[in-house]
CSV table of C-alpha atoms and ligand atoms in Angstrom, one decimal:
chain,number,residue,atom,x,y,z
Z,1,UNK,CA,0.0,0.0,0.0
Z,2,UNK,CA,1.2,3.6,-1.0
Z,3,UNK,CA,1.7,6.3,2.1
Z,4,UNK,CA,-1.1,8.6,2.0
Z,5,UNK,CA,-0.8,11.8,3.5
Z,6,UNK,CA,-2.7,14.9,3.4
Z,7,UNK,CA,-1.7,18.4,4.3
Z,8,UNK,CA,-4.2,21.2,4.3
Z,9,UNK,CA,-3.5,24.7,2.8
Z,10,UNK,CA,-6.5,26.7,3.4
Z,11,UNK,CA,-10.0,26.2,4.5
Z,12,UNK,CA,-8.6,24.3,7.2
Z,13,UNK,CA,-10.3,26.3,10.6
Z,14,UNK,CA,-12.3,28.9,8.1
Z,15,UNK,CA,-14.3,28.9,5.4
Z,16,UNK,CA,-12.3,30.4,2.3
Z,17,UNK,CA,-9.1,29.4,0.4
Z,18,UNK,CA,-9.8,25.7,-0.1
Z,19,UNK,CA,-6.4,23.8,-1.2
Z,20,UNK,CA,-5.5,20.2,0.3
Z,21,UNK,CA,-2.5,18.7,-1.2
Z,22,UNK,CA,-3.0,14.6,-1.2
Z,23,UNK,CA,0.3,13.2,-1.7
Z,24,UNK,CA,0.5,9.3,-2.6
Z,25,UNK,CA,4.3,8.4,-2.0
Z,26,UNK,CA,5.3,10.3,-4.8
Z,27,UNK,CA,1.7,11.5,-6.7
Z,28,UNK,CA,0.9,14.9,-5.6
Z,29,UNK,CA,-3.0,15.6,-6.1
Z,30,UNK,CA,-4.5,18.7,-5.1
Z,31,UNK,CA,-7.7,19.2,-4.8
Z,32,UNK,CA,-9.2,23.2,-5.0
Z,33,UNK,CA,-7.1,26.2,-5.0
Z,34,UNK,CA,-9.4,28.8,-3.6
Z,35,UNK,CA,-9.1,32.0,-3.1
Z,36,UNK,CA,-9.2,33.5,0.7
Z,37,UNK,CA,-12.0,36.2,1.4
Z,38,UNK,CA,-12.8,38.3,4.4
Z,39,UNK,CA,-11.4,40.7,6.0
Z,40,UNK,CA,-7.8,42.7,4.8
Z,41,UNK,CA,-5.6,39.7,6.7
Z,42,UNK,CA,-7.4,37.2,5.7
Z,43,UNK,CA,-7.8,38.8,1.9
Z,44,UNK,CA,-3.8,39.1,2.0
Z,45,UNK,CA,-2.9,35.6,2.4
Z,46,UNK,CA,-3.8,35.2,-1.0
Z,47,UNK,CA,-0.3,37.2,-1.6
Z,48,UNK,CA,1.9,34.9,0.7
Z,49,UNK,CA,3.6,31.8,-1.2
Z,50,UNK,CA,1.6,28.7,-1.7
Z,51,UNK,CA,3.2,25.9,0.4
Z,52,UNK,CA,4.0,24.0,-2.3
Z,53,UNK,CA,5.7,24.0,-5.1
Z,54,UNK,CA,3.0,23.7,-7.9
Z,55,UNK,CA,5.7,22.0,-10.4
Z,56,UNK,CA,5.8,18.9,-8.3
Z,57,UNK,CA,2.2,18.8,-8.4
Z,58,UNK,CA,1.0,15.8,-10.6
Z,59,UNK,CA,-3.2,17.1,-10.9
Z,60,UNK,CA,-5.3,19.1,-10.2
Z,61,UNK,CA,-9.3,18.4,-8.9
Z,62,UNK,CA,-12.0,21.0,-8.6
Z,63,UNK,CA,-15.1,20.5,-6.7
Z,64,UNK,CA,-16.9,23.1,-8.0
Z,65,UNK,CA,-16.6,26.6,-9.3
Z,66,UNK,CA,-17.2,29.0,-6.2
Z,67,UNK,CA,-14.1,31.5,-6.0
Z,68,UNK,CA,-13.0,30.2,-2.6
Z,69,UNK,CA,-12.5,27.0,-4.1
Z,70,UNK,CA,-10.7,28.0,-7.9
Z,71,UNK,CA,-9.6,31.6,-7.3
Z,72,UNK,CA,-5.8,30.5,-6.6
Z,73,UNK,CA,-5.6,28.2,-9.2
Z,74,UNK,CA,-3.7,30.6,-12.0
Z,75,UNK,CA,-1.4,30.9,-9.6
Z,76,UNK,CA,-0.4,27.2,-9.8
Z,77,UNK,CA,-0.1,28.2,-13.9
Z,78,UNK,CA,1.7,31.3,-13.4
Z,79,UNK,CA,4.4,29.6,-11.2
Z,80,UNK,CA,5.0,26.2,-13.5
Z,81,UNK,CA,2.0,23.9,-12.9
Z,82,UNK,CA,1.5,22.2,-15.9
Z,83,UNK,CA,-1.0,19.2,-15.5
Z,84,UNK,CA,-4.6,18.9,-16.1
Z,85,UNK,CA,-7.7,20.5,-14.1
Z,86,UNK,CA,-10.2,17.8,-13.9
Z,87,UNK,CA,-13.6,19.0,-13.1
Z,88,UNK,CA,-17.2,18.5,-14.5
Z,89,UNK,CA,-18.1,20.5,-17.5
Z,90,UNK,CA,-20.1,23.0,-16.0
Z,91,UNK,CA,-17.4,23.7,-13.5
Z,92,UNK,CA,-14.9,24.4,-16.1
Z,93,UNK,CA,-17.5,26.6,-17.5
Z,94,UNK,CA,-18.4,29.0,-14.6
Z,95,UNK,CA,-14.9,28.5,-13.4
Z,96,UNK,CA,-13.4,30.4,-16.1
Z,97,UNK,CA,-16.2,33.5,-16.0
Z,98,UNK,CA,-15.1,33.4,-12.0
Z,99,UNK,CA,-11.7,33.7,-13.0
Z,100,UNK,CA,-11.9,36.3,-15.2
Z,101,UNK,CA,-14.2,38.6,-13.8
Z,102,UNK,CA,-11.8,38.2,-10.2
Z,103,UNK,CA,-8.7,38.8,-11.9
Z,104,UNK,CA,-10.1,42.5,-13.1
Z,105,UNK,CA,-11.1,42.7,-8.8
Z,106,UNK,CA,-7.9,41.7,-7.7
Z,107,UNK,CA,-6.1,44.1,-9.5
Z,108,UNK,CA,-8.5,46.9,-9.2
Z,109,UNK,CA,-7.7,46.0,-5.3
Z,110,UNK,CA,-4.3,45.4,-5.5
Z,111,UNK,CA,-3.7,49.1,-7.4
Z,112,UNK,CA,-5.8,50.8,-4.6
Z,113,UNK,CA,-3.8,48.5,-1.9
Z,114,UNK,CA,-0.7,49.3,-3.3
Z,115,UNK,CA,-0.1,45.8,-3.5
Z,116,UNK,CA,1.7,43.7,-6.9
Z,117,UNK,CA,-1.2,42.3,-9.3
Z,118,UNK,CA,-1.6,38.7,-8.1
Z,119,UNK,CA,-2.0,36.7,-11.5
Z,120,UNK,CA,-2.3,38.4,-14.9
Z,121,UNK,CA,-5.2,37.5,-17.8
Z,122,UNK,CA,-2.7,35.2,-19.4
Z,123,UNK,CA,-2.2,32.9,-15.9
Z,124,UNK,CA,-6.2,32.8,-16.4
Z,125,UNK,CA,-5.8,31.9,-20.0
Z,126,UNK,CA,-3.6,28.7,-19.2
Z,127,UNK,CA,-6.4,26.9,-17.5
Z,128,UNK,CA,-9.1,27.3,-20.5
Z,129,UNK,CA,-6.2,25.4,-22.0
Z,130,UNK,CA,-5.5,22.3,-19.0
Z,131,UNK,CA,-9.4,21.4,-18.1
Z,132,UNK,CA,-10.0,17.7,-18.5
Z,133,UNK,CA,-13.5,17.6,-17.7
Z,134,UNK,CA,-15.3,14.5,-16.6
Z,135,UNK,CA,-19.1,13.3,-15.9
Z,136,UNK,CA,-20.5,12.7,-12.8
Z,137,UNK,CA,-20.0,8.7,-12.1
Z,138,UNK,CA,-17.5,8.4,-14.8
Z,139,UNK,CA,-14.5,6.3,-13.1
Z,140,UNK,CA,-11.1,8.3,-14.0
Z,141,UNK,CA,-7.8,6.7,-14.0
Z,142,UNK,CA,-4.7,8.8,-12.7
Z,143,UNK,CA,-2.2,6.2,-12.2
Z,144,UNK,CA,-2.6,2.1,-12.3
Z,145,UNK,CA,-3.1,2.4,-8.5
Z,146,UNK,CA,-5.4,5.8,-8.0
Z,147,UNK,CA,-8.8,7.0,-9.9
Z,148,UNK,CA,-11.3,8.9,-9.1
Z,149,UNK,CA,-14.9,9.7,-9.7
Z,150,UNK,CA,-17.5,12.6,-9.2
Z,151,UNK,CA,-20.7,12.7,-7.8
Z,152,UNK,CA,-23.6,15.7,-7.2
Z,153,UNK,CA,-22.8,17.3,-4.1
Z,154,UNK,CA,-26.4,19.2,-4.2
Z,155,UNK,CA,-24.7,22.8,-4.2
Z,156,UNK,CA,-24.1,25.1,-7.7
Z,157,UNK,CA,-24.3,23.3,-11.0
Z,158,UNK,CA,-21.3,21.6,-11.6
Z,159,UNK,CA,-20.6,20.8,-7.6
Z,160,UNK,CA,-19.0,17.8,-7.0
Z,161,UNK,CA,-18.4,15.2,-4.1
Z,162,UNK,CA,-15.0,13.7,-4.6
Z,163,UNK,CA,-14.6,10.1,-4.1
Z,164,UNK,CA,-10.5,8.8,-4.5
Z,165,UNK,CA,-9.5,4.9,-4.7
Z,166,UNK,CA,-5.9,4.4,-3.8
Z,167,UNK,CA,-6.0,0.3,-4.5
Z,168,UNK,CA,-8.6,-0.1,-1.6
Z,169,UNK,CA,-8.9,2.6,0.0
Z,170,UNK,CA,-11.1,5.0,-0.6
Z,171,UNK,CA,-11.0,8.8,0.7
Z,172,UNK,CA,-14.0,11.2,-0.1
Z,173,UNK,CA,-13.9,15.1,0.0
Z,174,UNK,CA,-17.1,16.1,0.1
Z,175,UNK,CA,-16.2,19.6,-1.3
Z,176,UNK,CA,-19.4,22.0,-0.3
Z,177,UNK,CA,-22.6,19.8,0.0
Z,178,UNK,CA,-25.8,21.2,-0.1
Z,179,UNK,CA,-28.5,19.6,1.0
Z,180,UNK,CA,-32.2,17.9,-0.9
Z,181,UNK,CA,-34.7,21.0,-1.5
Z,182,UNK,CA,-32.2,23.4,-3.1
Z,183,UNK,CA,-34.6,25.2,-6.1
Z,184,UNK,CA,-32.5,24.0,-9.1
Z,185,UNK,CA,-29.7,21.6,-8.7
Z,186,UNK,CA,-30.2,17.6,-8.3
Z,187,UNK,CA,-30.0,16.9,-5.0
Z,188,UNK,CA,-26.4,15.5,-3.0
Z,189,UNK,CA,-25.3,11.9,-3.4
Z,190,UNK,CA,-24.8,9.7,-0.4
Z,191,UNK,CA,-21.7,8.0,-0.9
Z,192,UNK,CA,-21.7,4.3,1.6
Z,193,UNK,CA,-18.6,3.6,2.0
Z,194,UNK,CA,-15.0,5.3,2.6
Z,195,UNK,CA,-12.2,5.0,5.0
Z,196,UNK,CA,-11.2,8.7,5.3
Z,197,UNK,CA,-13.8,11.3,4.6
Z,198,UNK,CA,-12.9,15.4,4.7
Z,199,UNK,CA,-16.2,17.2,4.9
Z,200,UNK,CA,-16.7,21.0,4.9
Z,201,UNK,CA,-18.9,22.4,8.1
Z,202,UNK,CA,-19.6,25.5,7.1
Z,203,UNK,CA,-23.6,25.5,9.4
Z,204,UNK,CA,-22.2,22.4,11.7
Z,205,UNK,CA,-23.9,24.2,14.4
Z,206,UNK,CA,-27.3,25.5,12.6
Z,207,UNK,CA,-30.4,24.6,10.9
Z,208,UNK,CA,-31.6,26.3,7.5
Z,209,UNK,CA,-35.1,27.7,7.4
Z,210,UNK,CA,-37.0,25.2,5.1
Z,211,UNK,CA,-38.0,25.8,1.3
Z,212,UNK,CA,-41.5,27.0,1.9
Z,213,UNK,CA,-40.5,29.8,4.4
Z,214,UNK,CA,-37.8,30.9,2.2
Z,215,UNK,CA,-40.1,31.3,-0.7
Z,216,UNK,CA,-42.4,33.2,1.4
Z,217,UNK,CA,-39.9,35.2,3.4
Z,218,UNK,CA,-38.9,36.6,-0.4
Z,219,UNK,CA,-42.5,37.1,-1.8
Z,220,UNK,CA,-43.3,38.9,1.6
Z,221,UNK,CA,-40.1,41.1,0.8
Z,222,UNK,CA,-41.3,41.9,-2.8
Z,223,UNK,CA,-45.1,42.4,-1.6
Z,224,UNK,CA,-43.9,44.8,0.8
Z,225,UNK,CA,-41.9,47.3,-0.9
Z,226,UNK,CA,-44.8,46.9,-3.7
Z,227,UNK,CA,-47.4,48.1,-1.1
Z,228,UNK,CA,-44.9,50.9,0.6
Z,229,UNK,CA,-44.1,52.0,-3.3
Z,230,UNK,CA,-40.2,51.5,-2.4
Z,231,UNK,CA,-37.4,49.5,-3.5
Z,232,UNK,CA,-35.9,45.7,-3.0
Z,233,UNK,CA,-32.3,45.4,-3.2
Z,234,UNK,CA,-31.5,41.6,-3.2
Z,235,UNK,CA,-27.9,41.0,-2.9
Z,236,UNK,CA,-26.8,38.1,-4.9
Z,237,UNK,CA,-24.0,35.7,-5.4
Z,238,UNK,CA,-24.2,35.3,-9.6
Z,239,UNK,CA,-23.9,31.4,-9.4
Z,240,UNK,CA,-26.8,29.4,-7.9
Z,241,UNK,CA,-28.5,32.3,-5.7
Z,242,UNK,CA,-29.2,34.6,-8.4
Z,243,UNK,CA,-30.8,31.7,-10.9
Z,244,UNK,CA,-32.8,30.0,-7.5
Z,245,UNK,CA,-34.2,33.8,-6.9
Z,246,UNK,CA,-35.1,34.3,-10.7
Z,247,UNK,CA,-37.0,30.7,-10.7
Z,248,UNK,CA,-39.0,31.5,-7.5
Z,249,UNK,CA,-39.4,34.8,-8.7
Z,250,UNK,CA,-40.4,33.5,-12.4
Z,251,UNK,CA,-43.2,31.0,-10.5
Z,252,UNK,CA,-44.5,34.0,-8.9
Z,253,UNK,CA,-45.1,36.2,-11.6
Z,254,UNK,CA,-46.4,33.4,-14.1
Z,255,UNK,CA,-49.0,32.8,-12.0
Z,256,UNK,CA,-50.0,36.4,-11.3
Z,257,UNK,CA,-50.1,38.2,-14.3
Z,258,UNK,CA,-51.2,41.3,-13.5
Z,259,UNK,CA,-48.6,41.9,-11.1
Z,260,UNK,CA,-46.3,44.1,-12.8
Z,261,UNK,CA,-43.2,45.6,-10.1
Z,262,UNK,CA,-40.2,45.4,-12.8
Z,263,UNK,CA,-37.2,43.3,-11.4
Z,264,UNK,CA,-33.5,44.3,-12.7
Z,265,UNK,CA,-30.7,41.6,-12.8
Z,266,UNK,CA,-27.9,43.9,-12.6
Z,267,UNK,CA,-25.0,41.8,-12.9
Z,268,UNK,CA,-23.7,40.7,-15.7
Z,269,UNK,CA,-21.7,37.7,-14.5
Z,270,UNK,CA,-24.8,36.7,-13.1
Z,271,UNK,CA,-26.9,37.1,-16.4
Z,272,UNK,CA,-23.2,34.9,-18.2
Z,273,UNK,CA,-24.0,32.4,-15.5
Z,274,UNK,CA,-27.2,31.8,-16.0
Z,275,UNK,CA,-26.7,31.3,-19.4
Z,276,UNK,CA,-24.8,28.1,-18.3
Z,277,UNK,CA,-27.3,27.3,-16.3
Z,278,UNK,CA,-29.9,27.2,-19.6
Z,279,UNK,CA,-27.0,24.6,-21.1
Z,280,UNK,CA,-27.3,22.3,-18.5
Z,281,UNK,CA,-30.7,21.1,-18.2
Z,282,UNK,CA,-29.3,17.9,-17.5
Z,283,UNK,CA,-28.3,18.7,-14.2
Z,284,UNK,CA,-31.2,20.3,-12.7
Z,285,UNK,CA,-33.9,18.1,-10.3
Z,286,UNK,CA,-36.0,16.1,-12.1
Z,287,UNK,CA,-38.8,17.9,-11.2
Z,288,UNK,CA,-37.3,21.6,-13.1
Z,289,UNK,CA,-36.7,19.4,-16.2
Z,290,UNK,CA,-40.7,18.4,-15.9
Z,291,UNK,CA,-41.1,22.3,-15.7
Z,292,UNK,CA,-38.7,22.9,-18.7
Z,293,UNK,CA,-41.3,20.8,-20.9
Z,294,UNK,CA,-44.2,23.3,-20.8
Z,295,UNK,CA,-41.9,27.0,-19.5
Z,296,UNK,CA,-38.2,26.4,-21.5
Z,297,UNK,CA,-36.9,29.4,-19.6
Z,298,UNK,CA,-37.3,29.3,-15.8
Z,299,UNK,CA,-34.9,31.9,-15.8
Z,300,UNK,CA,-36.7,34.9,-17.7
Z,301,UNK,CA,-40.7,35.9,-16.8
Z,302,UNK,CA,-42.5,38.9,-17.5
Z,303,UNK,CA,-41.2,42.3,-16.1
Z,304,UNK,CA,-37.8,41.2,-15.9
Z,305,UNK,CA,-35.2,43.4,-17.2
Z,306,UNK,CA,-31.3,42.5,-17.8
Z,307,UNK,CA,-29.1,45.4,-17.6
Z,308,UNK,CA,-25.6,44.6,-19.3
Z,309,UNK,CA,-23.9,47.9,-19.9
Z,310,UNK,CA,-22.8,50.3,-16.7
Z,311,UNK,CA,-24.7,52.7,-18.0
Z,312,UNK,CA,-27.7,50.6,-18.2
Z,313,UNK,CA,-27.3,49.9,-14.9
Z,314,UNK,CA,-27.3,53.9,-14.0
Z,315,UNK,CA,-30.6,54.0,-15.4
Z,316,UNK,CA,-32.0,51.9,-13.0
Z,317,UNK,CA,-32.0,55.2,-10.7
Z,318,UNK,CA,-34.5,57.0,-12.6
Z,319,UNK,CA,-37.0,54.2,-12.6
Z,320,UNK,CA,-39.9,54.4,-11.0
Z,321,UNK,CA,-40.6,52.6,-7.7
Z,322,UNK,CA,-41.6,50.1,-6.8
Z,323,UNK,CA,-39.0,47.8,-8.2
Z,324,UNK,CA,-36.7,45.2,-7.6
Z,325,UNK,CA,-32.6,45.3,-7.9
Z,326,UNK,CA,-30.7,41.9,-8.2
Z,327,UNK,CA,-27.0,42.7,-7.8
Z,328,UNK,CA,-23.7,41.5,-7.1
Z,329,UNK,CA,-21.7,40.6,-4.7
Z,330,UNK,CA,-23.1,38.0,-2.7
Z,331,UNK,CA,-21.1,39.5,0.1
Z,332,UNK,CA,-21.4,43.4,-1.1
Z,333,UNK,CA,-17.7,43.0,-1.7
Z,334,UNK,CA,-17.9,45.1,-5.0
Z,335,UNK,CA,-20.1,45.0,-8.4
Z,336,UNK,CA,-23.0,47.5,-8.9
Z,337,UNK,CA,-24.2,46.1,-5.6
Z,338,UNK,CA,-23.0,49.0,-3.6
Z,339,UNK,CA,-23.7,51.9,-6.1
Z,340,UNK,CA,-27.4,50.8,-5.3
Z,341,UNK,CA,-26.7,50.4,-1.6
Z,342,UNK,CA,-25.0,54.0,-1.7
Z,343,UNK,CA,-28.3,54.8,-3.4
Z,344,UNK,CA,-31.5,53.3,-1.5
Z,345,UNK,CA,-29.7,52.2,2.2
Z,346,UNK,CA,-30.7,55.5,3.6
Z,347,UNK,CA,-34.6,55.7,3.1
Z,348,UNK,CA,-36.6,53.5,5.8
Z,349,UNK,CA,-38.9,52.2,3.6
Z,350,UNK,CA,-36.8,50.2,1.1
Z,351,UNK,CA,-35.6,46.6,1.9
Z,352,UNK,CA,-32.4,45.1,2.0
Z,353,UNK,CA,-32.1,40.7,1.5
Z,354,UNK,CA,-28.4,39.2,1.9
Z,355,UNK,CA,-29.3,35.3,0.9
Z,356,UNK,CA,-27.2,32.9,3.1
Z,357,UNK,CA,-23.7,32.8,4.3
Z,358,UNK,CA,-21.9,36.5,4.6
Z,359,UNK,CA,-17.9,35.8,5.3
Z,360,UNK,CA,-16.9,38.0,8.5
Z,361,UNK,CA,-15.1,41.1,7.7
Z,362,UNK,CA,-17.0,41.5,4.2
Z,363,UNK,CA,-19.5,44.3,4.1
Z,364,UNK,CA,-22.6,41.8,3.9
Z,365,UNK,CA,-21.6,40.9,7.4
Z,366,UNK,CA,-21.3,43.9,8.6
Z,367,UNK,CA,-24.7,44.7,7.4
Z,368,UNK,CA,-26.2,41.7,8.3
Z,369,UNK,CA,-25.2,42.3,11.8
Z,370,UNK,CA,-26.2,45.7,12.8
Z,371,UNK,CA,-23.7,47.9,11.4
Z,372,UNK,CA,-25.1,51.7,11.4
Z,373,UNK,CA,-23.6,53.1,8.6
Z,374,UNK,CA,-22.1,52.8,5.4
Z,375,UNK,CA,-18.7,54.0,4.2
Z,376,UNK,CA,-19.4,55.0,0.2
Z,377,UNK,CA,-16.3,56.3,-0.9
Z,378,UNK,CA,-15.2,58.3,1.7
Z,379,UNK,CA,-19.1,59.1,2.3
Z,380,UNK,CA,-20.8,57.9,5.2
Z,381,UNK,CA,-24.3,56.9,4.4
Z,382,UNK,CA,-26.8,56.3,7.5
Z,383,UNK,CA,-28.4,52.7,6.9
Z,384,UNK,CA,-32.1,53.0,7.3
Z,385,UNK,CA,-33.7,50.7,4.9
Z,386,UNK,CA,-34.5,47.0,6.6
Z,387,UNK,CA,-31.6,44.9,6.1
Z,388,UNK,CA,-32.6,41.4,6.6
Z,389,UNK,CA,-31.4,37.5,5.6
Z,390,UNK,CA,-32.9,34.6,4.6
Z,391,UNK,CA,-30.4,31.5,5.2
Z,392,UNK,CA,-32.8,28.9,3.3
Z,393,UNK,CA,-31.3,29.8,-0.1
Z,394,UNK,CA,-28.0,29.0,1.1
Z,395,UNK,CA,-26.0,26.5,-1.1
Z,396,UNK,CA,-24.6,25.0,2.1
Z,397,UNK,CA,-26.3,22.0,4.4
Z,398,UNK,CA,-27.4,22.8,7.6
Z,399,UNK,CA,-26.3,20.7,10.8
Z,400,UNK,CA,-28.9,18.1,10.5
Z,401,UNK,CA,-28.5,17.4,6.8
Z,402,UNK,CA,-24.3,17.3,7.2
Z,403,UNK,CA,-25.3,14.4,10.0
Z,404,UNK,CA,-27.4,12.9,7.3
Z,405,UNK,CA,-24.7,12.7,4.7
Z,406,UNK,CA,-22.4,11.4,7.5
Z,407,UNK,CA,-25.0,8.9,8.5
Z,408,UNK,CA,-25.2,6.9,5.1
Z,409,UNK,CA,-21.7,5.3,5.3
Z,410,UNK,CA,-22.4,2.0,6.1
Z,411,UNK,CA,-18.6,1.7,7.7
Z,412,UNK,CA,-17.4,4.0,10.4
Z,413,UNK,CA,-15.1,6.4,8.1
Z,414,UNK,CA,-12.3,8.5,10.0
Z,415,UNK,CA,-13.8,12.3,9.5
Z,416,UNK,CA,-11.7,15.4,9.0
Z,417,UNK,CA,-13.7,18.6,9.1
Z,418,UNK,CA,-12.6,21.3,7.0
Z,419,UNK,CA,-14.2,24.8,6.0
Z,420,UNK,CA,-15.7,25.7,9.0
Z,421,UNK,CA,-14.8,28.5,11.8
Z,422,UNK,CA,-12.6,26.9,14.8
Z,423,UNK,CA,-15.5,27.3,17.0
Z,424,UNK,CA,-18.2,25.6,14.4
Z,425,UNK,CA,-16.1,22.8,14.4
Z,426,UNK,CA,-15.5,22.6,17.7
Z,427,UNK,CA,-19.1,22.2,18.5
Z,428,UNK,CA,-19.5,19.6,15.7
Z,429,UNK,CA,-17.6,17.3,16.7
Z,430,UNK,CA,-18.6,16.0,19.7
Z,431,UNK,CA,-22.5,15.7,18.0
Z,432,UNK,CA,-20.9,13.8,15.2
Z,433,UNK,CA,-19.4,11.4,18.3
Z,434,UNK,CA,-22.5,11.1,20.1
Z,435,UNK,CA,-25.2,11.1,17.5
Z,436,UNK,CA,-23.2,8.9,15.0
Z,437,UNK,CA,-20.6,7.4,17.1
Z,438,UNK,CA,-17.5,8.7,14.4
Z,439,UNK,CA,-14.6,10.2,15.6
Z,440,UNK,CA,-14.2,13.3,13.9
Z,441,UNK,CA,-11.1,15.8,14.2
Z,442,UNK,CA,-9.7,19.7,12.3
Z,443,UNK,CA,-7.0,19.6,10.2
Z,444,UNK,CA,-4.8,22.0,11.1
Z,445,UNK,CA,-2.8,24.5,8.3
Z,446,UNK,CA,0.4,22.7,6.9
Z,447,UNK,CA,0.2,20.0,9.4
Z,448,UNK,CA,-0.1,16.7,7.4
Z,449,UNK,CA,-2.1,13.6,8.5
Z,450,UNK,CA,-1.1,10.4,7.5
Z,451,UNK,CA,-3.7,7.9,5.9
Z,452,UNK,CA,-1.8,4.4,6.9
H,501,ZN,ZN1,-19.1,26.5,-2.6
């Protein structure tokens, strides 16, 4: 039997930069590069050296497409990586829209933070070039002795569980699961058997509102500000959130047709994503493709306008309320988001939704928990609108369907928890010892575990 060892270089005791390094005597597999997020220290780790040395890495394996999970990955191109990415199609897809659209932040921040560019257009280039992309449940050979295979992990189209045979062992990352009643995407797999599983805890110590209260949490939002003549800001993250708002709201206004409050997606990564999203039919629930058959667009209903252009996206100003704004960042990092915060946060009767998991340190945080006002360029803007969140749309399980995915294996698996805060984790554990009787442990940054 090969030594196995794993060491962890991000999303070890937090939630972003996801990059594990699995080395197999000599094969050296990594799976994610992700970018950190938060606040400045956090968001400056992405400048300190990799750990590695990405020429001695043999491949490459993306879970899925979210930024904290692929934005470091030109960086493993820009300093001699020169393997495959393997990924699912639609990963590859969104992955390189991610990519581009964050290499035009990062140096927008790094000129502002005085700080070098971190990866050029041409770093992002090189992967379009290295994907290798796979189906779900397709068996992938690396070597004679290690393969791999992909299965839905429930979360963004494209999102994969990880499953990785090393002769007969098997070790599963579970990369982000989501859980069974997300809008859109087929629901997670339950893999049955493995001998070392690394799952993320990201809500290992919380429960999600369920479907039917998010739904109504958002149509009460919209049937508010219609009432009160005012406006509806709904900040969105352009992969998943943004096409699971549009089909909820696309239910709602093709069964009442005379409601007539115009909705403007104002992001255009969000409007490219969903344009993958339209490709892949395939990988939606069962029931959406049932849909499909009778409404081919889920994603476009009456009243909805797409902005592309920035100045297009000015114009939304002079409309007439009520309305509704989709825009990004999912975290009010940046985007067209904050031009329309700068704009509406200060009148009490407009309405605010962050949808789902806000990183600490990110201005959706701060807003999300109580902050009083908002710094707009130097301006200080008094927040007056209701800022509220609804955590049902997250992407992410919740505590009682991360035990549930735990639950299926049929052997007792040796668990490593992985993209979660310190505390989370230390909460999680000792349920996943009592309620399921598996010992569970962090990994720790750059501190290797051995598999033998
Ligand atoms: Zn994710």
């Amino acid at each position: 039997m090969p030594k196995i060892k794993l060491t962890s270089f991000g999303a070890d005791q937090e939630v972003t930069g996801s990059c594990h390094l699995l080395e197999i005597d000599n094969y050296r597999l990594l799976i994610d590069c992700g970018l950190f997020q938060g606040d400045r220290e956090n968001y400056l780790k992405n400048w300190e050296t990799l750990g590695f040395d990405p020429k001695n890495i043999d491949a490459v394996i993306l879970t899925h497409a979210h930024l904290d999970h692929c934005g470091r990955l030109p960086l493993l191109f820009q300093q001699g990586y020169q393997g495959k990415v393997y990924a699912t199609k639609a990963t590859s897809q969104i992955a390189e829209l991610i990519l581009a659209d964050n290499q035009r932040i990062l140096t927008e921040k790094a000129s502002e933070r005085n700080l070098p560019v971190l990866y050029s257009k041409e770093d992002v280039a090189k992967i379009n070039q290295a994907w290798k992309t796979i189906p779900y449940h397709q068996e992938e050979k690396l070597t004679n002795d290690i393969s791999f295979q992909f299965y839905h992990a429930g979360h963004i189209l494209g999102a994969t569980i990880v499953e990785i045979k090393i002769q007969d062992k098997i070790i599963i990352f579970s990369g982000d699961l989501g859980g069974e009643d997300m809008p859109l995407v087929q629901n997670v797999e339950y893999p049955q058997y493995a001998d070392f599983v690394i799952m993320e805890s990201t809500y290992g110590n919380r429960q999600h509102e369920n479907k039917a209260s998010r739904e109504t949490k958002l149509l009460k939002a919209v049937q508010e500000i219609t009432l009160k003549n005012s406006v509806l800001i709904i900040s969105v993250f352009a992969v998943e959130r943004t096409q699971d708002i549009l089909k909820v709201l696309n239910d709602y206004y093709e069964t009442h047709l005379d409601f007539r409050v115009p909705v403007y997606l104002d992001s255009p990564l969000a409007t490219a994503a969903t344009k993958i999203y339209r490709e892949h039919s395939e990988l939606l629930k069962p029931e959406v493709q049932d849909i499909l058959k009778y409404d081919p667009d889920v994603f476009s209903f009456p009243h909805l306008n797409i902005t592309r252009t920035s100045r297009e996206s000015k114009t939304i100003n002079s409309k007439a309320s009520p309305k509704i704004i989709l825009a990004g960042s999912g975290m009010a990092e940046g985007g067209r988001l904050i031009h329309h915060l700068a704009r509406y946060i200060d009148q009490a009767n407009n309405h605010i939704l962050f949808m789902g998991f806000q990183v600490p340190g990110t201005l959706g945080h701060k807003l999300t928990h109580g902050a009083f006002d908002f710094d707009y360029y130097g301006k200080t803007i008094k927040i007056k609108a209701v800022v509220d969140q609804i955590d049902g749309f997250s992407a992410h399980a919740d505590k009682t369907q991360l035990l549930k995915w735990l639950k299926a294996f049929k052997n007792k698996p040796q668990i490593y928890l992985t993209h979660g805060d310190q505390k989370i984790m230390e909460e999680f554990i000792p349920v996943i010892k009592a309620e399921l009787d598996l010992n569970a442990q962090m990994l720790k940054n750059k501190e290797s575990v051995h598999f033998n």
